[in-house]
mmCIF file of C-alpha atoms in Angstrom:
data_model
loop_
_atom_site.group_PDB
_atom_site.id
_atom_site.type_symbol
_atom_site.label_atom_id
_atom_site.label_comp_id
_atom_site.label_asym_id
_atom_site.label_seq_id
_atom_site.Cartn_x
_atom_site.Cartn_y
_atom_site.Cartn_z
ATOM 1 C CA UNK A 1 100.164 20.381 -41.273
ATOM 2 C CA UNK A 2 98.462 23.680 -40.334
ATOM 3 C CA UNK A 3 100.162 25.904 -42.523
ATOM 4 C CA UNK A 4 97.914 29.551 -42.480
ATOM 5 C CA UNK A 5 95.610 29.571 -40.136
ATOM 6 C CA UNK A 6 92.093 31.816 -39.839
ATOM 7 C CA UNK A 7 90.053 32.784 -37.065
ATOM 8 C CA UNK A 8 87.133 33.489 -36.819
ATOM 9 C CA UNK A 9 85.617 31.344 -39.590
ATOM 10 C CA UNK A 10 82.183 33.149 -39.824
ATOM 11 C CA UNK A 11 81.420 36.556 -37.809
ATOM 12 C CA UNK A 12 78.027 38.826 -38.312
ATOM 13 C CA UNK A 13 78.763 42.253 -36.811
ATOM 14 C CA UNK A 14 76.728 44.943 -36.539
ATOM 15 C CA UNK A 15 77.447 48.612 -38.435
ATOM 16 C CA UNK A 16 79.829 49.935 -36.408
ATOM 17 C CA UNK A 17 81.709 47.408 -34.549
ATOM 18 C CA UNK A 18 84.964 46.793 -34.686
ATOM 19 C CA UNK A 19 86.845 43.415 -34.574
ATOM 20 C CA UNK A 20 89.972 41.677 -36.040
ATOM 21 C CA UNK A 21 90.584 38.729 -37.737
ATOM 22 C CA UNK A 22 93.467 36.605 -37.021
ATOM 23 C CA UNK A 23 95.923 34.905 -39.037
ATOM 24 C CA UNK A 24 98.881 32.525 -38.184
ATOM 25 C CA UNK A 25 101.194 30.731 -40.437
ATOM 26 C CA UNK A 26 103.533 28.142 -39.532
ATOM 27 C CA UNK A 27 105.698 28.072 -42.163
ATOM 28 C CA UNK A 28 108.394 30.732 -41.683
ATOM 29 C CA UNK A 29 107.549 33.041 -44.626
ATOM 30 C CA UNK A 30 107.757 36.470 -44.578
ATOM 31 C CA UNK A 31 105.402 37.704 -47.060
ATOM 32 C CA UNK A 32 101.843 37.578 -45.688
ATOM 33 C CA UNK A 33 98.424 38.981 -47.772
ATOM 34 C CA UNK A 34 95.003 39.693 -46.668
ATOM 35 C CA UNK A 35 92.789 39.351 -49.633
ATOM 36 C CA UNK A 36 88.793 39.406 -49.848
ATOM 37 C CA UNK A 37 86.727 38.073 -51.946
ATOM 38 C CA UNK A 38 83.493 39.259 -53.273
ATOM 39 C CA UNK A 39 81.104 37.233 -56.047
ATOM 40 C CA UNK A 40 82.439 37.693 -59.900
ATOM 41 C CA UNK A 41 85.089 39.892 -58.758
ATOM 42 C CA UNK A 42 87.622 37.651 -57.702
ATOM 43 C CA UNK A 43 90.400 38.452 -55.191
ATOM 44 C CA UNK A 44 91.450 42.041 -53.893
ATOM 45 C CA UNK A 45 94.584 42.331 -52.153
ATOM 46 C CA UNK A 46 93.873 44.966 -48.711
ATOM 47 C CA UNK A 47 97.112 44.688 -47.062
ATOM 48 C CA UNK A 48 100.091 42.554 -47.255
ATOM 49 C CA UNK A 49 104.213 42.352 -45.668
ATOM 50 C CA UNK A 50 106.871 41.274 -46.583
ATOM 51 C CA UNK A 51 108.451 40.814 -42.797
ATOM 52 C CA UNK A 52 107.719 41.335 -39.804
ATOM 53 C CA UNK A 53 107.296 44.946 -38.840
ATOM 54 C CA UNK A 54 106.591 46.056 -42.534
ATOM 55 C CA UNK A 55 103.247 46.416 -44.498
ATOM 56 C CA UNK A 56 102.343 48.084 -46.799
ATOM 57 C CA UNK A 57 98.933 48.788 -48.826
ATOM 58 C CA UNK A 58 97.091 46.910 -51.557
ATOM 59 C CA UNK A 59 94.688 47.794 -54.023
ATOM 60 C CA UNK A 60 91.674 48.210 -51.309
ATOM 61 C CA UNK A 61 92.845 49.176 -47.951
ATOM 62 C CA UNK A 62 90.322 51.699 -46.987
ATOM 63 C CA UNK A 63 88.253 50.723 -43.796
ATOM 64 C CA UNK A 64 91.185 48.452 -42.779
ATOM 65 C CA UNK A 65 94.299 48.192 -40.626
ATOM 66 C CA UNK A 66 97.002 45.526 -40.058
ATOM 67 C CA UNK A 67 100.132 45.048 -37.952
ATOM 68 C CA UNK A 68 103.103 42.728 -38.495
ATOM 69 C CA UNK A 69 104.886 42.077 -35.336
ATOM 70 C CA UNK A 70 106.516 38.991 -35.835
ATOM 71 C CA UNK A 71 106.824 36.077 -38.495
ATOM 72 C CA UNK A 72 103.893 34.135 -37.636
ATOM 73 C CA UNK A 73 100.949 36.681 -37.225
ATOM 74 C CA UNK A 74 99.579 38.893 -39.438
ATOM 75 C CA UNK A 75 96.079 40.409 -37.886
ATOM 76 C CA UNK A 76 93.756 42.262 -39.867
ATOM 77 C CA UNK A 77 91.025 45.215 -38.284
ATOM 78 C CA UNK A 78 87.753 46.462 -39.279
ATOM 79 C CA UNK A 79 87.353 49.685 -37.161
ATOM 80 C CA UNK A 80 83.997 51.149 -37.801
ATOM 81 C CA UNK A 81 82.224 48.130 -40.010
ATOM 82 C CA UNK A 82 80.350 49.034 -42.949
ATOM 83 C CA UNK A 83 78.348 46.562 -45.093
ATOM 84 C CA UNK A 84 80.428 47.177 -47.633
ATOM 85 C CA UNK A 85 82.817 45.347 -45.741
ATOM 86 C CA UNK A 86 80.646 41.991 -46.006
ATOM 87 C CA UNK A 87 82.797 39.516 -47.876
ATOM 88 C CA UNK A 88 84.752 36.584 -47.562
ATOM 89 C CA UNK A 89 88.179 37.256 -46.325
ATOM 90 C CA UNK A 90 91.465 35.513 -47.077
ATOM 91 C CA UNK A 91 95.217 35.206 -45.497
ATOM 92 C CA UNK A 92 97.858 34.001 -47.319
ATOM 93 C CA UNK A 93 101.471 33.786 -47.361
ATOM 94 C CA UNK A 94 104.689 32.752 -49.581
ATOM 95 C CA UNK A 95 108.074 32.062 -48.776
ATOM 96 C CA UNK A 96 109.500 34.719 -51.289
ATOM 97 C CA UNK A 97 108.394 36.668 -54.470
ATOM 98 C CA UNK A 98 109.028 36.430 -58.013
ATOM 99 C CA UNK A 99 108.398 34.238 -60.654
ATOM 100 C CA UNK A 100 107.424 30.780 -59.657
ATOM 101 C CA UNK A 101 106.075 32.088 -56.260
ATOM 102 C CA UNK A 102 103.568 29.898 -54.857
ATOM 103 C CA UNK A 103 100.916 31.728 -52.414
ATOM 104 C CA UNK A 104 99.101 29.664 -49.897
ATOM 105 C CA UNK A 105 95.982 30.416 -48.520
ATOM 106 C CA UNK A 106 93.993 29.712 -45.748
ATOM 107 C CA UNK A 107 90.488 28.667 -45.662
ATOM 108 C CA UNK A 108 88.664 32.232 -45.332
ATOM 109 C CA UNK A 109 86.889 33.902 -43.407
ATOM 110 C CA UNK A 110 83.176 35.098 -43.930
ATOM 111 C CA UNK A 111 82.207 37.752 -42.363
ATOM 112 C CA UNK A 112 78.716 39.894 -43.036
ATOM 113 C CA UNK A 113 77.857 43.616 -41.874
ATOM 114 C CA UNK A 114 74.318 44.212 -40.693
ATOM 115 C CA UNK B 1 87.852 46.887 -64.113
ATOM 116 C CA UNK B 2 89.282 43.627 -63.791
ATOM 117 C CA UNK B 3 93.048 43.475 -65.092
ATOM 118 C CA UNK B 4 92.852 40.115 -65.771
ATOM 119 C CA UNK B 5 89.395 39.045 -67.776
ATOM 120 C CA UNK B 6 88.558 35.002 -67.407
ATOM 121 C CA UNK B 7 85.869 33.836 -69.229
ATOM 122 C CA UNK B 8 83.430 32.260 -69.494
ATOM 123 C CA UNK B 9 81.882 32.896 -66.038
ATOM 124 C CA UNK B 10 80.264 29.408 -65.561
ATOM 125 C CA UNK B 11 80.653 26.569 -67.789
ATOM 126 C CA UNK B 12 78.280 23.334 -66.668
ATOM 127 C CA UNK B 13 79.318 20.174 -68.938
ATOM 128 C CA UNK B 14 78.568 16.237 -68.673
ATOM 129 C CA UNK B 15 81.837 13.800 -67.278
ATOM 130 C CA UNK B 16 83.712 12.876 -69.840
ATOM 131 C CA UNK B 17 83.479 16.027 -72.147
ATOM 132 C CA UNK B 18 86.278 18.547 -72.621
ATOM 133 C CA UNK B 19 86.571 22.383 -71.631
ATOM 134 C CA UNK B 20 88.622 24.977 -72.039
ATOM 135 C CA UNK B 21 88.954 28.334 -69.808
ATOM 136 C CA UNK B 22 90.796 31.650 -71.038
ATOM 137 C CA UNK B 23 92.044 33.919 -69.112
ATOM 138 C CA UNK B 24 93.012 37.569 -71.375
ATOM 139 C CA UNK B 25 94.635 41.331 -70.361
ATOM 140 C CA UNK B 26 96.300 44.221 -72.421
ATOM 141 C CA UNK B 27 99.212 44.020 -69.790
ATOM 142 C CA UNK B 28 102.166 42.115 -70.177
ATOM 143 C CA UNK B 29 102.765 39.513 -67.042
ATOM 144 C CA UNK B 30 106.280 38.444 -65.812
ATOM 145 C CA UNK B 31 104.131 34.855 -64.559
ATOM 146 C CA UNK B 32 100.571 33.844 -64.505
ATOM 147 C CA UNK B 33 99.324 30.872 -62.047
ATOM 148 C CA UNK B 34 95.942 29.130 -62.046
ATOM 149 C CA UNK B 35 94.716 28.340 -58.958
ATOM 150 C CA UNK B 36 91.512 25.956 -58.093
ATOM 151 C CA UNK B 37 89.032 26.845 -55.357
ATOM 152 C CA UNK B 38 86.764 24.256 -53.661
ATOM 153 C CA UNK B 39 83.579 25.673 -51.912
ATOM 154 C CA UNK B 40 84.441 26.913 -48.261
ATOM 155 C CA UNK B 41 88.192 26.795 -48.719
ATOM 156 C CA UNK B 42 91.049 29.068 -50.222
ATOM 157 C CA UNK B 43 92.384 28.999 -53.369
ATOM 158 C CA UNK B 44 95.175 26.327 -54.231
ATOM 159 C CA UNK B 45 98.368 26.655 -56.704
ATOM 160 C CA UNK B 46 97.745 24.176 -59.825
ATOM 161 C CA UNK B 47 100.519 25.682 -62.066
ATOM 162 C CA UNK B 48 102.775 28.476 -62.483
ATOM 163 C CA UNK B 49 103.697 30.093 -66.237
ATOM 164 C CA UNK B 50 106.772 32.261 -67.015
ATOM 165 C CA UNK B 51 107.735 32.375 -70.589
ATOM 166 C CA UNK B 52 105.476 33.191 -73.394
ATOM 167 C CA UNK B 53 104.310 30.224 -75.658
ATOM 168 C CA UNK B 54 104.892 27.444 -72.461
ATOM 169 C CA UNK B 55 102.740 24.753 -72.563
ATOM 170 C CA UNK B 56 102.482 22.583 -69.145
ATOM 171 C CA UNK B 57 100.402 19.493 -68.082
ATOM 172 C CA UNK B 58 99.170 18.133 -65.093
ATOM 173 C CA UNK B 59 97.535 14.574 -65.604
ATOM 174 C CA UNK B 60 94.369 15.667 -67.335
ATOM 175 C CA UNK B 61 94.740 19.584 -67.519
ATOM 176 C CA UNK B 62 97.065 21.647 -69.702
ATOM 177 C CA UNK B 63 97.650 25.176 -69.285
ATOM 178 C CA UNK B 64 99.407 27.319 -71.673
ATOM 179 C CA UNK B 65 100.726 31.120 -71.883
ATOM 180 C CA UNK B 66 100.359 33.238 -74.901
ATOM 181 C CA UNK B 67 103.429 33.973 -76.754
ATOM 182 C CA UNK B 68 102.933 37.771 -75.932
ATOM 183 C CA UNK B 69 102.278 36.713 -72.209
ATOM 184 C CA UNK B 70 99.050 38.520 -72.443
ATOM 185 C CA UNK B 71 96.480 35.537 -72.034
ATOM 186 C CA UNK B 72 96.774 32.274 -71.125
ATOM 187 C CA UNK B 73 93.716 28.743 -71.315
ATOM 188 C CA UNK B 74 93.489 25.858 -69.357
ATOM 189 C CA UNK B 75 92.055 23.222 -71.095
ATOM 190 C CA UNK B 76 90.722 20.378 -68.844
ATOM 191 C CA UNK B 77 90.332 16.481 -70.780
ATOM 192 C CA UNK B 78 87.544 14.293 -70.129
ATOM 193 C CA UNK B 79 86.548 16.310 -67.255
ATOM 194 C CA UNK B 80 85.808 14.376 -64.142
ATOM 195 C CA UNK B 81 82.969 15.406 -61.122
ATOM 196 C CA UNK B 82 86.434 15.912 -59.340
ATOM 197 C CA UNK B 83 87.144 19.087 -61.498
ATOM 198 C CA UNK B 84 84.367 21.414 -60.417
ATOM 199 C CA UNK B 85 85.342 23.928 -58.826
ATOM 200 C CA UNK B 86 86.359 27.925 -59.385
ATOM 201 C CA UNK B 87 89.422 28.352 -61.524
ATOM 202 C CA UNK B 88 90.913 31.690 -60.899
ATOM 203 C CA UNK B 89 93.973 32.686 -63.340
ATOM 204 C CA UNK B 90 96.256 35.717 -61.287
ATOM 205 C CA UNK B 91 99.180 37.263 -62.823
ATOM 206 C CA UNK B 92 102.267 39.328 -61.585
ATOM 207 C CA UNK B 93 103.258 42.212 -64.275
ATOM 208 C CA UNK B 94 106.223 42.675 -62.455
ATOM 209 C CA UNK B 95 108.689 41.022 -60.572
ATOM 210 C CA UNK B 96 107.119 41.169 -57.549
ATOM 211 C CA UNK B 97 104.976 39.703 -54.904
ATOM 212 C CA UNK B 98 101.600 41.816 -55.729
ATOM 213 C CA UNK B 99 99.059 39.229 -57.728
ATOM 214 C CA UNK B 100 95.967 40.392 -59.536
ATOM 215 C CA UNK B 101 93.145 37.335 -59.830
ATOM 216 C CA UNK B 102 90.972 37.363 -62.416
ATOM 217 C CA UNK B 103 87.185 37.172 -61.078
ATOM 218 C CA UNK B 104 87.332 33.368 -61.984
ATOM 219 C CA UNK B 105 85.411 30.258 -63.863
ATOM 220 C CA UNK B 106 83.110 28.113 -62.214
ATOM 221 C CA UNK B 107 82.947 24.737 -63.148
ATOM 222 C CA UNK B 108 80.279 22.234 -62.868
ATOM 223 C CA UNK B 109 80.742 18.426 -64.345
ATOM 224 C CA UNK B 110 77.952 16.474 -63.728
ATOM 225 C CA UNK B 111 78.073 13.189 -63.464
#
């Protein structure tokens, strides 16, 4: 079972570069998240949709940009990396929201900013 | 500032000993879930909490909301090498699809 799938799994880019990190889910939801993950400060949401051509911002979207064009795919960009940016990076989706929702994840992404 | 404050940060403890997480705000949450984090993966569901005072178990772990659905503990029994990992508590203070984690609890049970 694939369920949400990451690529790439680690990336060093230099300050500057751009790049985007893919996400796929197989599981017909429509809300997808893009989360990182820094040490002791658990998980910020960046971006997330709730179908396919809408998103919308989350607590720490500056530096970032994501599309939704269909079910499945939710990409995330880094335009002009800063180190900053260094983190571990997370995709997720549910089948709804609300009480009771369960969010799954995929396996992260780490990605550092030289 | 982190909405949701877990604590402690790192708890180390031998097999067979108990331990108990908390997880506290000031805000008011419509659900709180605990989720478990191995090293190198994403986080994974363990339970989800909706009404104040609820008290759930799974095999050797029991989780329970506040009555003012302000806080919530997991309490792990005769912890196992199995159980280390990062427990992160998240909660949704509204209806709605928008999580906030706590900055989590790593756990180490040595063997």
């Amino acid at each position: 079972n694939a369920g949400v799938t990451q690529t790439p799994k680690f990336r060093i880019l230099k300050i500057g570069q751009s790049m985007t990190l893919q996400c796929t889910q197989d599981m017909n939801h429509n809300y997808m998240y893009w989360y990182r993950q820094d040490p002791g400060m658990g998980l910020k949401l960046i971006y997330y949709s709730v179908g396919a051509g809408i998103t919308d911002k989350g607590e720490v979207p500056n530096g970032y940009n994501v599309s939704r064009s269909t079910t499945e795919d939710f990409p995330l960009r880094l335009e002009l990396a800063a180190p900053s940016q260094t983190s571990v990076y997370f995709c997720a989706s549910s089948p709804s929201a609300g009480q009771g929702n369960t969010i799954y994840f995929g396996e992260g992404s780490w990605l550092t900013v030289v | 500032t982190q909405l949701l404050e877990q604590s402690p940060q790192f708890l180390s403890i031998q097999e067979g000993e108990n331990l108990t997480v908390y997880c506290n705000s000031s805000s008011v949450f419509s659900s709180l879930q605990w989720y478990r984090q191995e090293p190198g993966e994403g986080p994974v569901l363990l339970v989800t909490v909706v009404t104040g005072g609820e008290v759930k178990k799974l095999k050797r772990l029991t989780f329970q909301f506040g009555d003012a659905r302000k806080d919530s503990s997991l309490h792990i029994t005769a912890a196992q090498p199995g159980d280390t990992g990062l427990y992160l508590c998240a909660g949704a203070t509204s209806n709605d699809y928008k999580l906030s984690f706590g900055a989590g609890t790593t756990v180490t049970v040595r063997a």
